[in-house]
Coordinates of C-alpha atoms and ligand atoms in Angstrom, one line a residue:
Chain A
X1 CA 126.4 86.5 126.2
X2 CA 122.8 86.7 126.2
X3 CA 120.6 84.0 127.5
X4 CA 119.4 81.7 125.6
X5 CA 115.3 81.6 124.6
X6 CA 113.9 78.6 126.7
X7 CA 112.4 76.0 124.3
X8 CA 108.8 75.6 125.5
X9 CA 107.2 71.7 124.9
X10 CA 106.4 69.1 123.5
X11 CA 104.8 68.6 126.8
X12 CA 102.4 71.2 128.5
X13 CA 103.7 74.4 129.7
X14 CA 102.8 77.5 131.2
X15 CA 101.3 80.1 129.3
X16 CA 99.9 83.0 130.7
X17 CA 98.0 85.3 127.9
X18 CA 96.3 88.6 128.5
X19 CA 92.6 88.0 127.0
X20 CA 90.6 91.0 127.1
X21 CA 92.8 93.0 129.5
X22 CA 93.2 90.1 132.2
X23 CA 96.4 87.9 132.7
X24 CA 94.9 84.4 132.0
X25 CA 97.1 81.7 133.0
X26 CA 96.7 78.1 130.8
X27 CA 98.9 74.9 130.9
X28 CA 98.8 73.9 127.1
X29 CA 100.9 72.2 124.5
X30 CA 102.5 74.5 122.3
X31 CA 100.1 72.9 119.3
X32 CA 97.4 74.6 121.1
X33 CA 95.8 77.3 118.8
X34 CA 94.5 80.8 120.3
X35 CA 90.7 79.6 119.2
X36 CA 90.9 76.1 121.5
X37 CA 92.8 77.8 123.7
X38 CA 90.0 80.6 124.4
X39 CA 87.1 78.1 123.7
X40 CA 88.6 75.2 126.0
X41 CA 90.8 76.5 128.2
X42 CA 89.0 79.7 129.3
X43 CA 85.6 78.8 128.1
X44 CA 85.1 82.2 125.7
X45 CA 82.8 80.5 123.1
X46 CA 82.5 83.7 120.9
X47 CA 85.1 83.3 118.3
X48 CA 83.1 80.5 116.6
X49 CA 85.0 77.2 115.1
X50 CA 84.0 76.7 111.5
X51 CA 86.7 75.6 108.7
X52 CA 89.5 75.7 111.2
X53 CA 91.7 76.5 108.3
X54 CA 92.1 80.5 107.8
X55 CA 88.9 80.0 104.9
X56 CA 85.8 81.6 106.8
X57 CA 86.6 84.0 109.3
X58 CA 84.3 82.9 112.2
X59 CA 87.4 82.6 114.5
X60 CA 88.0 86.2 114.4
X61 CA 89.7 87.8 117.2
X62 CA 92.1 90.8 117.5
X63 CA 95.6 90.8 118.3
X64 CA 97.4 93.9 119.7
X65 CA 93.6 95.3 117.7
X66 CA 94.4 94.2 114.5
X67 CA 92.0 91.3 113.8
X68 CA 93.2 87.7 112.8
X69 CA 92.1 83.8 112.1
X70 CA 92.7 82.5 115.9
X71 CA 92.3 79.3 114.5
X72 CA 95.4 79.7 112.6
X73 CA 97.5 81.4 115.1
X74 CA 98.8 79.4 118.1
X75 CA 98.5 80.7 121.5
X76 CA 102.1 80.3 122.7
X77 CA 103.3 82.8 119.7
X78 CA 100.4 85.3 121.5
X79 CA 101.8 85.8 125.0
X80 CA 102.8 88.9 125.8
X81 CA 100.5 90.3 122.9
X82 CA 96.7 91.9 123.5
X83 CA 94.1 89.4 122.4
X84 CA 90.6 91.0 122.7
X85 CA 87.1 88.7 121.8
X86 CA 83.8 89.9 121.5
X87 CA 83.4 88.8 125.0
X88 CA 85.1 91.8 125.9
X89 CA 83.8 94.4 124.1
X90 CA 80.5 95.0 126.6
X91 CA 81.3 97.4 129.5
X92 CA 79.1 98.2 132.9
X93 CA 76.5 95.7 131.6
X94 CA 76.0 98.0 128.6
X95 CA 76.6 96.7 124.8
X96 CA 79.6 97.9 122.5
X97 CA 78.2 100.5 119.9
X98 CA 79.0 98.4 117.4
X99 CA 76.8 95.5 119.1
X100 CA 73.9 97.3 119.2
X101 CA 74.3 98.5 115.9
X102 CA 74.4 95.1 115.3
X103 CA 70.9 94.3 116.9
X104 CA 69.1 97.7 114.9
X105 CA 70.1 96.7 111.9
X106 CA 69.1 93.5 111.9
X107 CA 72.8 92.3 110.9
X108 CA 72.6 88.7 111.1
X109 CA 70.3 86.0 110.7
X110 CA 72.0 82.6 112.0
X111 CA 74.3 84.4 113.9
X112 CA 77.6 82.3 113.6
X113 CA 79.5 84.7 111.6
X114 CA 78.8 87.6 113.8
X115 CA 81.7 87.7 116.5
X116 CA 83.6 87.7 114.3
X117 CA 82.0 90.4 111.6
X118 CA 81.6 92.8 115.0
X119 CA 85.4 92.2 115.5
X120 CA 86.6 93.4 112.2
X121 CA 84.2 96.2 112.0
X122 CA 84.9 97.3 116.1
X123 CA 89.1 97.2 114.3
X124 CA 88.2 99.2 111.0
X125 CA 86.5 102.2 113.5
X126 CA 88.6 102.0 116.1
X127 CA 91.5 102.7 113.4
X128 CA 89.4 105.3 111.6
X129 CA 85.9 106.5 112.3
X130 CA 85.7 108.0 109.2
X131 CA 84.3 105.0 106.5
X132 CA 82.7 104.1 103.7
X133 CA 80.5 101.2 102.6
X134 CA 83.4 100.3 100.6
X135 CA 85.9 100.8 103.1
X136 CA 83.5 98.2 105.4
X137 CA 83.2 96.2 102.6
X138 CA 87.2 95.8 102.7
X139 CA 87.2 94.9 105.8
X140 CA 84.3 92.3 106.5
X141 CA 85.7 90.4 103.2
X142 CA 87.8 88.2 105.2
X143 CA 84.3 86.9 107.2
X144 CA 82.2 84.5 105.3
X145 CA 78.0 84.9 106.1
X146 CA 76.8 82.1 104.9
X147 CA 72.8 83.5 105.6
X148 CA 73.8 86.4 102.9
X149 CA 73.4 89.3 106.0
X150 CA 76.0 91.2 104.1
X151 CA 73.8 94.2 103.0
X152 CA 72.7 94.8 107.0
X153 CA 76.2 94.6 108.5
X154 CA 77.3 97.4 106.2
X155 CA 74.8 99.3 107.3
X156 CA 75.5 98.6 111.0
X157 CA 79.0 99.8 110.5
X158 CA 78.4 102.7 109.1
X159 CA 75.4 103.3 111.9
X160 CA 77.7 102.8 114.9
X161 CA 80.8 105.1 112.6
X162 CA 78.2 107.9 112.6
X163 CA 77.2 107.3 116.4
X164 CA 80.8 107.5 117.2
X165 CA 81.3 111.0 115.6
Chain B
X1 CA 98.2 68.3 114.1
X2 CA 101.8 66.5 116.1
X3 CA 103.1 67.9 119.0
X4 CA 106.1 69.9 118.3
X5 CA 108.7 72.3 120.5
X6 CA 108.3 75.9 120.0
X7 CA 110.8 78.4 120.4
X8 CA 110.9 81.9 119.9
X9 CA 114.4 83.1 118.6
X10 CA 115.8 86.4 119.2
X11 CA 118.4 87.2 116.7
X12 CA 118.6 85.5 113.2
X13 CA 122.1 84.1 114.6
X14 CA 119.9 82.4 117.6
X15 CA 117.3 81.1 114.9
X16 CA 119.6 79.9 112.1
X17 CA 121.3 77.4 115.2
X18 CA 118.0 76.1 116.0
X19 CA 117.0 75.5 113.1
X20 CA 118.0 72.0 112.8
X21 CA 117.0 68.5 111.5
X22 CA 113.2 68.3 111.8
X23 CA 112.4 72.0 112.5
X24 CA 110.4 74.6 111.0
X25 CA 110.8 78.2 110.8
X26 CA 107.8 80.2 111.9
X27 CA 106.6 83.3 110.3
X28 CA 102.6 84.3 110.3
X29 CA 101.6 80.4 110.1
X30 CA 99.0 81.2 108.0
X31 CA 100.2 78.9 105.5
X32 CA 102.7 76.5 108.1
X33 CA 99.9 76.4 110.1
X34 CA 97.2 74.6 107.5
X35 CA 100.0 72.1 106.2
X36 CA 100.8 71.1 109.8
X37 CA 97.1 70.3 110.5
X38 CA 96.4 68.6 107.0
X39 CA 99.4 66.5 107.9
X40 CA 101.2 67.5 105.2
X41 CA 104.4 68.7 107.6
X42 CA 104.8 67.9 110.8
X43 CA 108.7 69.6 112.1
X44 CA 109.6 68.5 115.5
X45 CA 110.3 72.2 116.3
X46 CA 109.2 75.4 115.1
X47 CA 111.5 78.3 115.2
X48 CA 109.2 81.4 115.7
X49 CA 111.3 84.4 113.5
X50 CA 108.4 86.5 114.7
X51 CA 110.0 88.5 117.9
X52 CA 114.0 89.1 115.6
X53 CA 114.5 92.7 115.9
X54 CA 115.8 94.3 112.1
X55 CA 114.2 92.2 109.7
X56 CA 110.5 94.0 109.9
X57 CA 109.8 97.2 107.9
X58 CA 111.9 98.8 105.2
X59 CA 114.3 101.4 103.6
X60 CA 115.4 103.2 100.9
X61 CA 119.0 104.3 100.5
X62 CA 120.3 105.7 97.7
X63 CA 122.8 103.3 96.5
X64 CA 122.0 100.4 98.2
X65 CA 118.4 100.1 96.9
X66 CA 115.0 99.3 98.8
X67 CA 115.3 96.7 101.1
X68 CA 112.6 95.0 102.8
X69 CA 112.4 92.8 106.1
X70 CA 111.2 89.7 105.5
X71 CA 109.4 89.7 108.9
X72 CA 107.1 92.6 107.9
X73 CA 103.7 91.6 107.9
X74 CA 101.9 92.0 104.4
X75 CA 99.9 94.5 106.1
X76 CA 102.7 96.9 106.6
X77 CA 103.8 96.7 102.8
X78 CA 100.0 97.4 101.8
X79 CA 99.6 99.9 104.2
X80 CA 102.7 102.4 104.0
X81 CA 102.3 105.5 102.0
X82 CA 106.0 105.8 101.0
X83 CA 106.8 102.1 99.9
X84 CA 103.9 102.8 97.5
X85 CA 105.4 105.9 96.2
X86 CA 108.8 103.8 95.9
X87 CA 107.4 100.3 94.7
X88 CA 103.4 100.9 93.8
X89 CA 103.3 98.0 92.3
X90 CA 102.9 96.1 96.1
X91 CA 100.0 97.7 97.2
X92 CA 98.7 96.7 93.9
X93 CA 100.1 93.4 94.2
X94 CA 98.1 93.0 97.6
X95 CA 95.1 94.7 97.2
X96 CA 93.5 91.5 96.2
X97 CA 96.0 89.0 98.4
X98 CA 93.8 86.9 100.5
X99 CA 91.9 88.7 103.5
X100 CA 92.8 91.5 106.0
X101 CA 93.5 88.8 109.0
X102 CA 95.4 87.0 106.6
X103 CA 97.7 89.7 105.8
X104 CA 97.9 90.7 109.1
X105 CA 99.2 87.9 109.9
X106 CA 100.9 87.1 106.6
X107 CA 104.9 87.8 106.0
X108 CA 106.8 88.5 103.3
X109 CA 108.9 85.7 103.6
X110 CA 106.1 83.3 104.0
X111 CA 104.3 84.7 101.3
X112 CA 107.3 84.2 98.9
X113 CA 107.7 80.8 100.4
X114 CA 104.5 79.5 100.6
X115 CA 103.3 76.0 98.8
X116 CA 101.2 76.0 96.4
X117 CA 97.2 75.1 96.4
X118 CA 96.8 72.2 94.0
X119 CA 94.1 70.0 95.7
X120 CA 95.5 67.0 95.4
X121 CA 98.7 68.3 97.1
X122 CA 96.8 69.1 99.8
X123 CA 95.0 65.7 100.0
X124 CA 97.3 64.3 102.2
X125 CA 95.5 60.8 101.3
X126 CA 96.7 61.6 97.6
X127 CA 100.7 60.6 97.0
X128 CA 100.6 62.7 94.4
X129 CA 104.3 63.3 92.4
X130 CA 105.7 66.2 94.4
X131 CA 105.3 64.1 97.7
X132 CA 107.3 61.5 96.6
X133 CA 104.7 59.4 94.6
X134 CA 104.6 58.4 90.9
X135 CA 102.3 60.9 89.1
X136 CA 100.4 64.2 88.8
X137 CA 96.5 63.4 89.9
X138 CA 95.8 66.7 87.9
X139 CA 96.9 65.5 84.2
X140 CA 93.4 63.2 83.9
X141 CA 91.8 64.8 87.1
X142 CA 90.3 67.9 88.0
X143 CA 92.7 71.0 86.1
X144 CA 91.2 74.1 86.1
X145 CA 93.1 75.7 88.5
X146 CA 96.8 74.0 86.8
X147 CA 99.4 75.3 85.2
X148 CA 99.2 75.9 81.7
X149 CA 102.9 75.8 80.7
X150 CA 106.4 75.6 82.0
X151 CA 105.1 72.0 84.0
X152 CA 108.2 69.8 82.1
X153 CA 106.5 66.8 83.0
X154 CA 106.3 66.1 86.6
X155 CA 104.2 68.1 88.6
X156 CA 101.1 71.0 87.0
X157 CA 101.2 73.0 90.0
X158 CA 100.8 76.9 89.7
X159 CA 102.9 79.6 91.8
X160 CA 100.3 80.8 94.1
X161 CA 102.0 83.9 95.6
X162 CA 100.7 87.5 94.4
X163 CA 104.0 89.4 95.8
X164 CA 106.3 87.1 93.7
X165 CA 105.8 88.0 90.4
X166 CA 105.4 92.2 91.3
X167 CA 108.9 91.7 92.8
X168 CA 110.3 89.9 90.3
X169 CA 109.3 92.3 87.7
X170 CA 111.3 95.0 90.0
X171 CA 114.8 92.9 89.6
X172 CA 113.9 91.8 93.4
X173 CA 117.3 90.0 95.0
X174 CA 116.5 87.9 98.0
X175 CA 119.3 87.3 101.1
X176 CA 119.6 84.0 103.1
X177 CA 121.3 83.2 105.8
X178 CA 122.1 80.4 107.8
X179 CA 124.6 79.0 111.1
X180 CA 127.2 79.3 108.5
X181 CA 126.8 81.6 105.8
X182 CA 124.8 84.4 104.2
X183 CA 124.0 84.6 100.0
X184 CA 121.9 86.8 97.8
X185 CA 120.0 85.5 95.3
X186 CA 118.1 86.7 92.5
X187 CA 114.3 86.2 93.6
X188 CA 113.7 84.0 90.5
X189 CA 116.0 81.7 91.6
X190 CA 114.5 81.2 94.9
X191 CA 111.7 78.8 92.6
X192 CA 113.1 75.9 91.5
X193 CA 113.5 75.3 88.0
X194 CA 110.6 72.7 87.2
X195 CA 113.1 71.3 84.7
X196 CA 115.3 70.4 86.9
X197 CA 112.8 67.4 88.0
X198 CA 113.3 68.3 91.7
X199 CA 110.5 67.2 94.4
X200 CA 110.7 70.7 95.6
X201 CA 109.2 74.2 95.1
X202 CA 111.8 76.6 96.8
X203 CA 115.5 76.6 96.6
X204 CA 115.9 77.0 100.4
X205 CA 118.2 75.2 101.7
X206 CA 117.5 73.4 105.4
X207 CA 118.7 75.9 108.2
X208 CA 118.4 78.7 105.9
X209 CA 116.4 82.2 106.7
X210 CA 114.9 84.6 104.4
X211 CA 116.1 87.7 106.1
X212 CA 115.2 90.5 103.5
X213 CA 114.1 91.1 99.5
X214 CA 116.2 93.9 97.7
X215 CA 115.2 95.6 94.9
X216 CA 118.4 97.8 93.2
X217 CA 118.3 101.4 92.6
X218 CA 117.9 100.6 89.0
X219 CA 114.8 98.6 88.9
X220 CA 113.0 101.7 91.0
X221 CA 113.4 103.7 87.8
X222 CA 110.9 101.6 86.3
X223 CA 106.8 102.3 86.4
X224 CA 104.9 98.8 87.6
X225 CA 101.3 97.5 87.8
X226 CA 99.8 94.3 88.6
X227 CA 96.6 92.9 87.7
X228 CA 95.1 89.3 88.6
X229 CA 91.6 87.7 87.7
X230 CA 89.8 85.8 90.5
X231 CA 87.2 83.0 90.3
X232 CA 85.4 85.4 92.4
X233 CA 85.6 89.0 93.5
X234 CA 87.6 88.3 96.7
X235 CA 89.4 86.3 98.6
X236 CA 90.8 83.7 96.1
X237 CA 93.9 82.9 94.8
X238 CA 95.2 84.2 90.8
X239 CA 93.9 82.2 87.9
X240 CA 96.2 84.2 86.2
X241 CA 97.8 87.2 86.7
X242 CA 100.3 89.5 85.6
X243 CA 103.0 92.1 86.9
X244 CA 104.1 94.6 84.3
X245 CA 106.9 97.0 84.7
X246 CA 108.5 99.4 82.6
X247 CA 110.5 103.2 82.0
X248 CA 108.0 104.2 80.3
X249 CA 108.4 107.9 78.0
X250 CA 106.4 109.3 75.0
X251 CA 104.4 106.2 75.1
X252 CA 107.3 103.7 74.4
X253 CA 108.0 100.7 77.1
X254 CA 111.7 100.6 77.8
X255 CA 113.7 97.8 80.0
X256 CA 110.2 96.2 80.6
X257 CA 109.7 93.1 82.6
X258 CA 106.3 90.8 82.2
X259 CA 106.0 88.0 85.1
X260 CA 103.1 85.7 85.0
X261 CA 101.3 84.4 88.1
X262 CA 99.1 81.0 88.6
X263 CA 100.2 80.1 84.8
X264 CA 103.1 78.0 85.8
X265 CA 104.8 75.6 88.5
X266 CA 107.1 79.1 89.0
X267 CA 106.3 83.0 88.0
X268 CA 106.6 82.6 84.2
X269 CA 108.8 85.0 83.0
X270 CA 110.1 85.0 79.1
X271 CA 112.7 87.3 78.1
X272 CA 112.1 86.9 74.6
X273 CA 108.3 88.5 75.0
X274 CA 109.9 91.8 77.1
X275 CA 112.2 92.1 73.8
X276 CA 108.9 92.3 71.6
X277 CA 107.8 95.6 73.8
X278 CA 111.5 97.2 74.2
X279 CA 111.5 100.8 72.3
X280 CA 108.3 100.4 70.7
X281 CA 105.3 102.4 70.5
X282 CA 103.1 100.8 72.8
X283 CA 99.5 99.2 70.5
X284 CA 97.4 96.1 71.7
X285 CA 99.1 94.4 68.4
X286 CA 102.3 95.2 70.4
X287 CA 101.5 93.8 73.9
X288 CA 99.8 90.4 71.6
X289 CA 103.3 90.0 69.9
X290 CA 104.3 89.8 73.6
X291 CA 101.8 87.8 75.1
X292 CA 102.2 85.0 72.2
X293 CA 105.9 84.7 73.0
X294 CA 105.3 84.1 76.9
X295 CA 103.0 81.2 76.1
X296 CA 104.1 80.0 73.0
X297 CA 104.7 76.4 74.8
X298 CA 101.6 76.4 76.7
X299 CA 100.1 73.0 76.6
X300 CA 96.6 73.5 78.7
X301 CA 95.1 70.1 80.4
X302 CA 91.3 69.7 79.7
X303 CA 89.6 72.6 81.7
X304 CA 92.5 75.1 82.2
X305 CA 92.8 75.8 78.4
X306 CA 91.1 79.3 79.6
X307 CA 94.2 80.4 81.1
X308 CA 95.4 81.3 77.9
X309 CA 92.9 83.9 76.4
X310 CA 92.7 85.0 80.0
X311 CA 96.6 85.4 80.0
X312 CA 97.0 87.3 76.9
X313 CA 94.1 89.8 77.6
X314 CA 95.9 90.2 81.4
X315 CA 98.9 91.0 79.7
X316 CA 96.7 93.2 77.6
X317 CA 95.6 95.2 80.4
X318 CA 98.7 95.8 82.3
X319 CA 100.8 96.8 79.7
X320 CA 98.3 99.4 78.2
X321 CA 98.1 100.6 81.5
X322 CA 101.7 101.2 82.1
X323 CA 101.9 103.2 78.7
X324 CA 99.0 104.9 79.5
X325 CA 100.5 106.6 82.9
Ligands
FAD401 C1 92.5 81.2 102.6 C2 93.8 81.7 102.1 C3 93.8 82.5 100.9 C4 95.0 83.0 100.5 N1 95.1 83.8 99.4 C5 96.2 84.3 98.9 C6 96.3 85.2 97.8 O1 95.3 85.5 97.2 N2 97.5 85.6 97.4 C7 98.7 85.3 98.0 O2 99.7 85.7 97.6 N3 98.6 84.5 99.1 C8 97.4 84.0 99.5 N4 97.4 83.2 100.6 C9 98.7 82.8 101.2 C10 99.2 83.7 102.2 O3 99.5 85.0 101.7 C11 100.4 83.0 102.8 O4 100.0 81.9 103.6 C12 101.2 84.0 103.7 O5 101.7 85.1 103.0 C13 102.4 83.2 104.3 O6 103.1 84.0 105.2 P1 103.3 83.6 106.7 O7 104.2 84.6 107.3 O8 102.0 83.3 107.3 O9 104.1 82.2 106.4 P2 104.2 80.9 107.3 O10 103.0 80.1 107.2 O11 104.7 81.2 108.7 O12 105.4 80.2 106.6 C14 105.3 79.7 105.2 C15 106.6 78.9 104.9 O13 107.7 79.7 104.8 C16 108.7 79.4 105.8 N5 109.2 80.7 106.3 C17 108.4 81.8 106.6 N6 109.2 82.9 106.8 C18 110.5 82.4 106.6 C19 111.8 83.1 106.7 N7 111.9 84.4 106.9 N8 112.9 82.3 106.5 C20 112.8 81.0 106.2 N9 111.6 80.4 106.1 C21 110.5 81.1 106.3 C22 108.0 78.6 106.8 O14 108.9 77.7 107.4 C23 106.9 77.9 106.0 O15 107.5 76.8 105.3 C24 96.2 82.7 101.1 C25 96.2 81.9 102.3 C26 95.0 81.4 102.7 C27 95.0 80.5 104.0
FES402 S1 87.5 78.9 111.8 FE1 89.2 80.2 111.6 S2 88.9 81.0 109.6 FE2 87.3 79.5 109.7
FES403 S1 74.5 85.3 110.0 FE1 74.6 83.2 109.5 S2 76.5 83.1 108.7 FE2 76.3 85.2 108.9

């Protein structure tokens, strides 16, 4: 016989998710999505709260590094998974490559879309370093920028693809 | 959104048991998820199909078709070379679906069973028809988006799903099972029949799981394409669109099939219109012939009257294109 799957809530339970490589253990109700999970419950304010309904793309985070709407997922369904944030992506004090990129190319102006716009590009190179505008085009189009910085964090992706040959 | 119980089955068996009064079964949530917080459902449990071993990915056997998991993210279906040389007609299908997260996240049961986008169904201050009230807000409200025929009174929703139509115009058969019993089902028949007056969009039956789609042997013969306008260039849901199939040789369509998204409460299909293509030399006169037939009972409301030039020139396209290739 194999054991039955426990049924986790209504009430609070244990959850323990691994956020940017560390085990990060959280008492929530299973309601709880990944985006107030990581904004409340371990204070990682990157993935920004806009629609909170799978319609701008602010919340974007990866998930075993393919990128999704953390608003829409909840955070019990993403134990045992590898959630990374732009929190994580800066190493030995020193800014990811697609950051900086970020920062040369002027790639933003209000700056709430950009966690997540640095998340789907850091996804697209990490899966091939080989792109075009159109290819980043593709994958930015599920991130809304409201200040029109579209044209700038093209050419930060393809900066940091070239840096990374 | 209400606190709920969440439970992650590990065996369809283990998820068709807990699937009982009040709960929900769980896929990618992209669209479960935005009901549940507009207070538009609110199950007691959700059943997470997510970690079932055997329903993601697919496979092609000679004989007993091309069978798809209904747990396979959309992703998957976009991304894999050989599905596209089996069943091009999906990566066509969702080349335009949503966003990348989304169809990461997205499943091909969800997809097939998501609800449809009409605002006022997803006012939840609005009792509109569907959700048990007396009328349609959209037949003197705001229609642009609404069906333009096949509505038979009640409700002027459209079918919102891209992959519907492409599989339905590939013969697509989808299985169900639940506690006590499995059926396959022709994927039409998973939309219920506006006609039929029912308060519902899917057939589904409560404790049921989509556990695969299954397109025969037969239907792989056949050459399809899918094109869909968009209010803009991206992210956005069909105005109208259209999945074409065909065996197509010496520029004749043979055993062709024309499905009709965002036109209708279900994917509009009309038998009657494939007839006026069958064996013919393909010609714009031809694919019009057609094109009048599948919305020869279109009534548009006051701003969706588009649809229809829209339609016809859709239908255009993809059936030009097929005899071109
Ligand atoms: C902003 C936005 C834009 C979109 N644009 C498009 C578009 O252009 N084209 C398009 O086609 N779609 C579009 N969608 C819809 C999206 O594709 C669907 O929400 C998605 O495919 C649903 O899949 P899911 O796995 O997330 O389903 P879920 O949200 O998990 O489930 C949806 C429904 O199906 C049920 N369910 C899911 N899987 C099963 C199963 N195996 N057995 C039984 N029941 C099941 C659930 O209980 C629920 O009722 C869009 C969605 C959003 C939010
Ligand atoms: S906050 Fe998640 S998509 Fe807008
Ligand atoms: S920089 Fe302001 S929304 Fe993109």
């Amino acid at each position: 016989m194999p054991r039955a799957t426990p049924v986790l809530g209504p009430a609070a339970v244990d959850v323990t998710l691994d956020v940017n490589g560390h085990a990060r253990a959280i008492h929530i109700r299973p309601q709880r999505t990944l985006l107030d999970a990581l904004r409340e419950d371990l204070g990682l304010m990157g993935a920004k709260k806009v629609c909170d309904e799978g319609t701008c793309g602010a919340c974007t985070v990866l998930v075993d590094g393919r990128p999704v709407y953390a608003c829409m997922t909840l955070a019990v369904a993403t134990a045992g998974r590898a959630v990374e944030t732009v929190e994580g992506l800066a190493h030995d004090g020193g800014l990811h490559p697609v950051q900086e990129a970020f920062i040369a190319h002027d790639a933003f102006q209000c700056g709430f879309c950009t966690p997540g716009q640095i998340m789907s590009v850091v996804a697209l190179l990490r899966a091939r370093p080989d792109v075009t505008a159109d290819d980043v085009k593709r994958a930015v189009t599920g991130n809304l920028c409201r200040c029109g910085a579209y044209p700038n964090i093209v050419a930060a992706a393809l900066a940091a693809a070239k840096r990374k040959k | 959104m209400k606190p709920f119980a969440y439970v992650r089955a590990g065996s369809v068996a283990e998820a068709a048991r807990l699937l009982g009064k009040g709960s929900a079964a769980l896929a990618g949530g992209t669209d479960l998820i935005g009901l549940m917080k507009g207070g538009l459902a609110a199950p007691a449990r959700l059943v997470d199909l997510t970690g079932i071993d055997g329903l993601r990915g697919w496979t092609r056997e000679r004989g007993a078709g091309l069978r798809i998991g209904a747990l396979t993210p959309l992703v998957e279906l976009e991304e894999s070379e050989g599905l596209a040389r089996h069943l091009p007609i999906v990566r066509e299908a969702l080349a335009d679906a949503a966003t990348l997260q989304l169809r990461v996240m997205g499943t091909l049961g969800g997809n097939l069973l998501q609800r449809n986008r009409c605002w006022y169904f997803r006012d939840q201050a609005v009792p509109c028809w569907l959700k048990g009230g007396t009328r349609c807000f959209a037949v003197d409200g705001e229609n642009a988006h609404h069906a333009i025929v096949g509505t038979d009174g009640g409700c002027n929703r459209v079918s919102p799903s891209d992959l519907a139509p492409a599989l339905i115009a590939h013969d697509a058969r989808v299985s169900l099972a639940s506690a006590r019993a499995a059926r396959t089902i022709p994927l039409a028949e998973l939309f219920t029949d506006p006609a039929l007056h029912r308060r519902e969009e899917h057939t589904i039956r409560p404790g049921e799981i989509v556990t695969q789609v299954v397109i025969p042997d037969s239907a792989l013969q056949r050459r399809g394409t899918y094109v869909k306008a968009m209010d803009r260039k991206a992210w956005s849901f069909a105005l109208v669109s259209v999945a074409a199939a065909a065996r197509v040789r010496d520029g004749k369509l043979r055993d062709t099939r024309i499905v009709l998204g965002g036109v209708a409460p279900v994917p509009w299909r009309v038998e009657a219109a494939e007839r006026e293509v069958d064996g013919q030399p393909y010609s714009d006169a031809v694919a019009a012939r057609a094109a009048d037939v599948l919305l020869a009972d279109a009534h548009p409301l006051k701003d969706n009257g588009y649809k229809i030039p829209l339609a016809k020139e859709l239908v255009r396209r993809a059936l030009a294109r097929l005899a071109a290739a």
